PDB file of C-alpha atoms in Angstrom:
ATOM      1  CA  UNK I   1       2.562  14.212  20.554  1.00  0.00           C
ATOM      2  CA  UNK I   2       1.090  15.938  23.424  1.00  0.00           C
ATOM      3  CA  UNK I   3      -1.352  13.651  25.462  1.00  0.00           C
ATOM      4  CA  UNK I   4      -4.509  15.950  24.543  1.00  0.00           C
ATOM      5  CA  UNK I   5      -3.656  15.565  20.819  1.00  0.00           C
ATOM      6  CA  UNK I   6      -3.748  11.833  21.163  1.00  0.00           C
ATOM      7  CA  UNK I   7      -7.143  11.928  22.889  1.00  0.00           C
ATOM      8  CA  UNK I   8      -8.212  14.570  20.223  1.00  0.00           C
ATOM      9  CA  UNK I   9      -7.352  12.501  17.371  1.00  0.00           C
ATOM     10  CA  UNK I  10      -8.676   9.156  19.079  1.00  0.00           C
ATOM     11  CA  UNK I  11     -11.955  10.548  19.701  1.00  0.00           C
ATOM     12  CA  UNK I  12     -14.748  10.098  17.384  1.00  0.00           C
ATOM     13  CA  UNK I  13     -17.647  12.141  18.850  1.00  0.00           C
ATOM     14  CA  UNK I  14     -17.495  15.563  17.406  1.00  0.00           C
ATOM     15  CA  UNK I  15     -18.818  17.442  20.511  1.00  0.00           C
ATOM     16  CA  UNK I  16     -16.006  15.570  22.608  1.00  0.00           C
ATOM     17  CA  UNK I  17     -13.469  16.473  19.971  1.00  0.00           C
ATOM     18  CA  UNK I  18     -14.800  20.189  20.017  1.00  0.00           C
ATOM     19  CA  UNK I  19     -14.271  20.293  23.671  1.00  0.00           C
ATOM     20  CA  UNK I  20     -11.038  18.723  23.760  1.00  0.00           C
ATOM     21  CA  UNK I  21      -9.957  21.206  21.245  1.00  0.00           C
ATOM     22  CA  UNK I  22     -11.225  24.219  22.817  1.00  0.00           C
ATOM     23  CA  UNK I  23      -9.811  23.461  26.371  1.00  0.00           C
ATOM     24  CA  UNK I  24      -6.488  22.737  25.153  1.00  0.00           C
ATOM     25  CA  UNK I  25      -5.649  24.923  22.168  1.00  0.00           C
ATOM     26  CA  UNK I  26      -5.968  28.414  23.750  1.00  0.00           C
ATOM     27  CA  UNK I  27      -3.309  29.638  21.311  1.00  0.00           C
ATOM     28  CA  UNK I  28      -5.203  29.831  17.989  1.00  0.00           C
ATOM     29  CA  UNK I  29      -2.637  32.309  16.600  1.00  0.00           C
ATOM     30  CA  UNK I  30       0.039  29.870  16.312  1.00  0.00           C
ATOM     31  CA  UNK I  31       0.341  27.947  12.980  1.00  0.00           C
ATOM     32  CA  UNK I  32      -0.705  24.470  14.430  1.00  0.00           C
ATOM     33  CA  UNK I  33      -3.523  25.904  16.521  1.00  0.00           C
ATOM     34  CA  UNK I  34      -4.960  27.982  13.771  1.00  0.00           C
ATOM     35  CA  UNK I  35      -4.842  25.048  11.258  1.00  0.00           C
ATOM     36  CA  UNK I  36      -6.611  22.796  13.664  1.00  0.00           C
ATOM     37  CA  UNK I  37      -9.274  25.186  14.006  1.00  0.00           C
ATOM     38  CA  UNK I  38      -9.537  25.728  10.305  1.00  0.00           C
ATOM     39  CA  UNK I  39      -9.824  22.040   9.921  1.00  0.00           C
ATOM     40  CA  UNK I  40     -12.469  21.977  12.673  1.00  0.00           C
ATOM     41  CA  UNK I  41     -14.514  24.351  10.792  1.00  0.00           C
ATOM     42  CA  UNK I  42     -14.061  22.976   7.454  1.00  0.00           C
ATOM     43  CA  UNK I  43     -15.113  19.638   8.775  1.00  0.00           C
ATOM     44  CA  UNK I  44     -18.008  20.499  11.033  1.00  0.00           C
ATOM     45  CA  UNK I  45     -18.947  23.941  10.478  1.00  0.00           C
ATOM     46  CA  UNK I  46     -18.936  26.962  12.797  1.00  0.00           C
ATOM     47  CA  UNK I  47     -20.350  26.473  16.452  1.00  0.00           C
ATOM     48  CA  UNK I  48     -22.046  23.243  17.380  1.00  0.00           C
ATOM     49  CA  UNK I  49     -20.804  20.431  15.098  1.00  0.00           C
ATOM     50  CA  UNK I  50     -23.248  19.566  12.355  1.00  0.00           C
ATOM     51  CA  UNK I  51     -22.750  16.878   9.813  1.00  0.00           C
ATOM     52  CA  UNK I  52     -19.225  15.709   9.120  1.00  0.00           C
ATOM     53  CA  UNK I  53     -18.059  17.111   5.722  1.00  0.00           C
ATOM     54  CA  UNK I  54     -15.042  15.098   5.515  1.00  0.00           C
ATOM     55  CA  UNK I  55     -16.866  11.852   5.911  1.00  0.00           C
ATOM     56  CA  UNK I  56     -19.064  13.122   3.144  1.00  0.00           C
ATOM     57  CA  UNK I  57     -15.886  13.581   0.915  1.00  0.00           C
ATOM     58  CA  UNK I  58     -15.077   9.921   1.373  1.00  0.00           C
ATOM     59  CA  UNK I  59     -18.471   9.014   0.683  1.00  0.00           C
ATOM     60  CA  UNK I  60     -18.295  11.027  -2.597  1.00  0.00           C
ATOM     61  CA  UNK I  61     -15.187   9.230  -3.600  1.00  0.00           C
ATOM     62  CA  UNK I  62     -16.653   5.813  -2.995  1.00  0.00           C
ATOM     63  CA  UNK I  63     -19.609   6.907  -5.218  1.00  0.00           C
ATOM     64  CA  UNK I  64     -17.271   7.842  -7.888  1.00  0.00           C
ATOM     65  CA  UNK I  65     -15.751   4.346  -7.768  1.00  0.00           C
ATOM     66  CA  UNK I  66     -19.113   2.608  -7.391  1.00  0.00           C
ATOM     67  CA  UNK I  67     -20.788   4.522 -10.580  1.00  0.00           C
ATOM     68  CA  UNK I  68     -20.338   4.055 -14.197  1.00  0.00           C
ATOM     69  CA  UNK I  69     -16.749   4.929 -15.779  1.00  0.00           C
ATOM     70  CA  UNK I  70     -18.430   7.678 -18.138  1.00  0.00           C
ATOM     71  CA  UNK I  71     -18.260  11.079 -16.728  1.00  0.00           C
ATOM     72  CA  UNK I  72     -20.510  13.326 -19.012  1.00  0.00           C
ATOM     73  CA  UNK I  73     -20.180  16.928 -17.898  1.00  0.00           C
ATOM     74  CA  UNK I  74     -17.484  16.172 -15.521  1.00  0.00           C
ATOM     75  CA  UNK I  75     -19.581  15.682 -12.459  1.00  0.00           C
ATOM     76  CA  UNK I  76     -17.177  13.095 -10.977  1.00  0.00           C
ATOM     77  CA  UNK I  77     -14.287  15.140 -11.525  1.00  0.00           C
ATOM     78  CA  UNK I  78     -15.948  18.183  -9.808  1.00  0.00           C
ATOM     79  CA  UNK I  79     -16.565  15.999  -6.808  1.00  0.00           C
ATOM     80  CA  UNK I  80     -13.164  14.809  -6.776  1.00  0.00           C
ATOM     81  CA  UNK I  81     -11.778  18.312  -6.845  1.00  0.00           C
ATOM     82  CA  UNK I  82     -14.070  19.295  -4.235  1.00  0.00           C
ATOM     83  CA  UNK I  83     -12.974  16.506  -1.951  1.00  0.00           C
ATOM     84  CA  UNK I  84      -9.309  17.324  -2.819  1.00  0.00           C
ATOM     85  CA  UNK I  85      -9.678  20.972  -1.753  1.00  0.00           C
ATOM     86  CA  UNK I  86     -11.971  20.116   1.150  1.00  0.00           C
ATOM     87  CA  UNK I  87      -9.611  17.599   2.765  1.00  0.00           C
ATOM     88  CA  UNK I  88      -6.761  20.110   2.370  1.00  0.00           C
ATOM     89  CA  UNK I  89      -4.928  17.782  -0.098  1.00  0.00           C
ATOM     90  CA  UNK I  90      -4.241  20.377  -2.907  1.00  0.00           C
ATOM     91  CA  UNK I  91      -0.719  21.095  -3.215  1.00  0.00           C
ATOM     92  CA  UNK I  92       0.065  19.096  -0.040  1.00  0.00           C
ATOM     93  CA  UNK I  93       3.739  18.547  -0.728  1.00  0.00           C
ATOM     94  CA  UNK I  94       4.215  22.217  -0.523  1.00  0.00           C
ATOM     95  CA  UNK I  95       3.024  22.552   2.850  1.00  0.00           C
ATOM     96  CA  UNK I  96       5.128  22.474   5.782  1.00  0.00           C
ATOM     97  CA  UNK I  97       6.001  19.265   7.699  1.00  0.00           C
ATOM     98  CA  UNK I  98       3.721  20.103  10.576  1.00  0.00           C
ATOM     99  CA  UNK I  99       0.908  21.201   8.375  1.00  0.00           C
ATOM    100  CA  UNK I 100       1.221  17.715   6.639  1.00  0.00           C
ATOM    101  CA  UNK I 101       1.445  16.020   9.980  1.00  0.00           C
ATOM    102  CA  UNK I 102      -1.842  17.781  11.400  1.00  0.00           C
ATOM    103  CA  UNK I 103      -3.845  17.079   7.942  1.00  0.00           C
ATOM    104  CA  UNK I 104      -2.826  13.304   7.986  1.00  0.00           C
ATOM    105  CA  UNK I 105      -4.110  13.111  11.737  1.00  0.00           C
ATOM    106  CA  UNK I 106      -7.264  14.470  10.800  1.00  0.00           C
ATOM    107  CA  UNK I 107      -7.532  12.232   7.775  1.00  0.00           C
ATOM    108  CA  UNK I 108      -6.850   9.260   9.929  1.00  0.00           C
ATOM    109  CA  UNK I 109      -9.519  10.482  12.348  1.00  0.00           C
ATOM    110  CA  UNK I 110     -11.753  11.007   9.338  1.00  0.00           C
ATOM    111  CA  UNK I 111     -11.242   7.372   8.087  1.00  0.00           C
ATOM    112  CA  UNK I 112     -11.579   5.887  11.650  1.00  0.00           C
ATOM    113  CA  UNK I 113     -15.033   7.743  11.880  1.00  0.00           C
ATOM    114  CA  UNK I 114     -16.236   6.376   8.342  1.00  0.00           C
ATOM    115  CA  UNK I 115     -15.101   2.971   9.355  1.00  0.00           C
ATOM    116  CA  UNK I 116     -16.877   3.344  12.799  1.00  0.00           C
ATOM    117  CA  UNK I 117     -20.218   4.524  10.976  1.00  0.00           C
ATOM    118  CA  UNK I 118     -19.932   1.543   8.536  1.00  0.00           C
ATOM    119  CA  UNK I 119     -19.127  -1.252  10.738  1.00  0.00           C
ATOM    120  CA  UNK I 120     -21.594   0.056  13.228  1.00  0.00           C
ATOM    121  CA  UNK I 121     -24.471   0.099  10.856  1.00  0.00           C
ATOM    122  CA  UNK I 122     -26.951  -2.703  11.037  1.00  0.00           C
ATOM    123  CA  UNK I 123     -27.408  -2.853   7.253  1.00  0.00           C
ATOM    124  CA  UNK I 124     -23.609  -3.118   6.898  1.00  0.00           C
ATOM    125  CA  UNK I 125     -22.966  -5.877   9.330  1.00  0.00           C
ATOM    126  CA  UNK I 126     -26.030  -7.905   8.621  1.00  0.00           C
ATOM    127  CA  UNK I 127     -26.680 -10.834   6.119  1.00  0.00           C
ATOM    128  CA  UNK I 128     -30.077 -11.236   4.528  1.00  0.00           C
ATOM    129  CA  UNK I 129     -32.685  -8.470   5.764  1.00  0.00           C
ATOM    130  CA  UNK I 130     -30.838  -8.167   8.968  1.00  0.00           C
ATOM    131  CA  UNK I 131     -31.548 -11.838  10.094  1.00  0.00           C
ATOM    132  CA  UNK I 132     -27.926 -12.778  10.720  1.00  0.00           C
ATOM    133  CA  UNK I 133     -24.708 -11.073  11.628  1.00  0.00           C
ATOM    134  CA  UNK I 134     -21.481 -10.960   9.524  1.00  0.00           C
ATOM    135  CA  UNK I 135     -18.398 -12.489  10.866  1.00  0.00           C
ATOM    136  CA  UNK I 136     -15.502 -10.162  11.972  1.00  0.00           C
ATOM    137  CA  UNK I 137     -13.634 -11.417   8.873  1.00  0.00           C
ATOM    138  CA  UNK I 138     -16.541 -10.633   6.537  1.00  0.00           C
ATOM    139  CA  UNK I 139     -16.744  -7.117   8.076  1.00  0.00           C
ATOM    140  CA  UNK I 140     -13.065  -6.566   7.628  1.00  0.00           C
ATOM    141  CA  UNK I 141     -13.610  -7.755   4.031  1.00  0.00           C
ATOM    142  CA  UNK I 142     -16.309  -5.373   3.469  1.00  0.00           C
ATOM    143  CA  UNK I 143     -14.654  -2.516   4.978  1.00  0.00           C
ATOM    144  CA  UNK I 144     -11.463  -3.234   3.053  1.00  0.00           C
ATOM    145  CA  UNK I 145     -13.572  -3.030  -0.052  1.00  0.00           C
ATOM    146  CA  UNK I 146     -14.997   0.272   0.759  1.00  0.00           C
ATOM    147  CA  UNK I 147     -11.553   1.730   1.793  1.00  0.00           C
ATOM    148  CA  UNK I 148     -10.082   0.567  -1.260  1.00  0.00           C
ATOM    149  CA  UNK I 149     -12.903   2.310  -3.377  1.00  0.00           C
ATOM    150  CA  UNK I 150     -12.501   5.697  -1.694  1.00  0.00           C
ATOM    151  CA  UNK I 151      -8.653   5.743  -1.263  1.00  0.00           C
ATOM    152  CA  UNK I 152      -7.464   3.781  -4.397  1.00  0.00           C
ATOM    153  CA  UNK I 153     -10.158   3.220  -6.937  1.00  0.00           C
ATOM    154  CA  UNK I 154     -11.663   6.753  -7.215  1.00  0.00           C
ATOM    155  CA  UNK I 155      -8.536   8.543  -7.530  1.00  0.00           C
ATOM    156  CA  UNK I 156      -7.157   6.264 -10.017  1.00  0.00           C
ATOM    157  CA  UNK I 157     -10.174   6.391 -12.169  1.00  0.00           C
ATOM    158  CA  UNK I 158      -9.764  10.342 -12.225  1.00  0.00           C
ATOM    159  CA  UNK I 159      -5.914  10.164 -12.711  1.00  0.00           C
ATOM    160  CA  UNK I 160      -5.436  11.802  -9.128  1.00  0.00           C
ATOM    161  CA  UNK I 161      -3.442   8.991  -7.554  1.00  0.00           C
ATOM    162  CA  UNK I 162      -0.567  11.428  -6.278  1.00  0.00           C
ATOM    163  CA  UNK I 163      -2.806  14.016  -5.073  1.00  0.00           C
ATOM    164  CA  UNK I 164      -4.630  11.539  -3.014  1.00  0.00           C
ATOM    165  CA  UNK I 165      -1.707   9.612  -1.526  1.00  0.00           C
ATOM    166  CA  UNK I 166      -1.900  11.241   2.017  1.00  0.00           C
ATOM    167  CA  UNK I 167      -5.578   9.894   2.197  1.00  0.00           C
ATOM    168  CA  UNK I 168      -4.433   6.525   1.070  1.00  0.00           C
ATOM    169  CA  UNK I 169      -1.621   6.551   3.734  1.00  0.00           C
ATOM    170  CA  UNK I 170      -4.150   7.467   6.299  1.00  0.00           C
ATOM    171  CA  UNK I 171      -6.729   5.104   5.285  1.00  0.00           C
ATOM    172  CA  UNK I 172      -4.307   2.174   5.316  1.00  0.00           C
ATOM    173  CA  UNK I 173      -2.767   3.071   8.670  1.00  0.00           C
ATOM    174  CA  UNK I 174      -6.223   3.217  10.140  1.00  0.00           C
ATOM    175  CA  UNK I 175      -7.202  -0.196   8.600  1.00  0.00           C
ATOM    176  CA  UNK I 176      -4.017  -1.684   9.852  1.00  0.00           C
ATOM    177  CA  UNK I 177      -4.788  -0.503  13.575  1.00  0.00           C
ATOM    178  CA  UNK I 178      -8.392  -1.990  13.357  1.00  0.00           C
ATOM    179  CA  UNK I 179      -7.382  -5.044  11.416  1.00  0.00           C
ATOM    180  CA  UNK I 180      -3.744  -5.738  11.750  1.00  0.00           C
ATOM    181  CA  UNK I 181      -3.903  -9.267  10.257  1.00  0.00           C
ATOM    182  CA  UNK I 182      -6.179  -8.422   7.396  1.00  0.00           C
ATOM    183  CA  UNK I 183      -4.253  -5.755   5.280  1.00  0.00           C
ATOM    184  CA  UNK I 184      -4.067  -8.023   2.544  1.00  0.00           C
ATOM    185  CA  UNK I 185      -7.848  -7.442   1.986  1.00  0.00           C
ATOM    186  CA  UNK I 186      -7.012  -3.913   0.618  1.00  0.00           C
ATOM    187  CA  UNK I 187      -6.939  -3.864  -3.197  1.00  0.00           C
ATOM    188  CA  UNK I 188      -4.365  -1.015  -3.884  1.00  0.00           C
ATOM    189  CA  UNK I 189      -3.892  -0.115  -7.522  1.00  0.00           C
TER     190      UNK I 189
END
């Protein structure tokens, strides 16, 4: 992978990512350049980055796993389909190998951003009313629980395990990078 791509996918700040993308992908007509720009627009919107829609999809999947199993009106299924389409996972196996690689790289960055936001949040890392801090081990356990919910539990509840497999793979890879000795914390279905 080119050096700028490593920087692009390692960077978590949307403004810096946009700058790296704009400086290095002059050719937006090529398949990979066009796909990266489409993913950028789908994730952050046009122009200056606003909210991160991909992290929002992960939060919706976590909501599905956390809420009651009943789904009157199909609201959870709609949220899952919206995430499936938004994360570009629909008919993933029919995409070219290069497209799959680019999408998985973007998913890994999304998972990394989600974990960074969670682990950096005071409410997430503190014990009772922010009085004490959780240990690194406890933070890893809490993150593993959240990752298991959005990557495994929600797709399993909705019987969409196969469709969300690329997200599962990306989430596990990122978790392994951040916590290499704590992979056993993940609850895979």
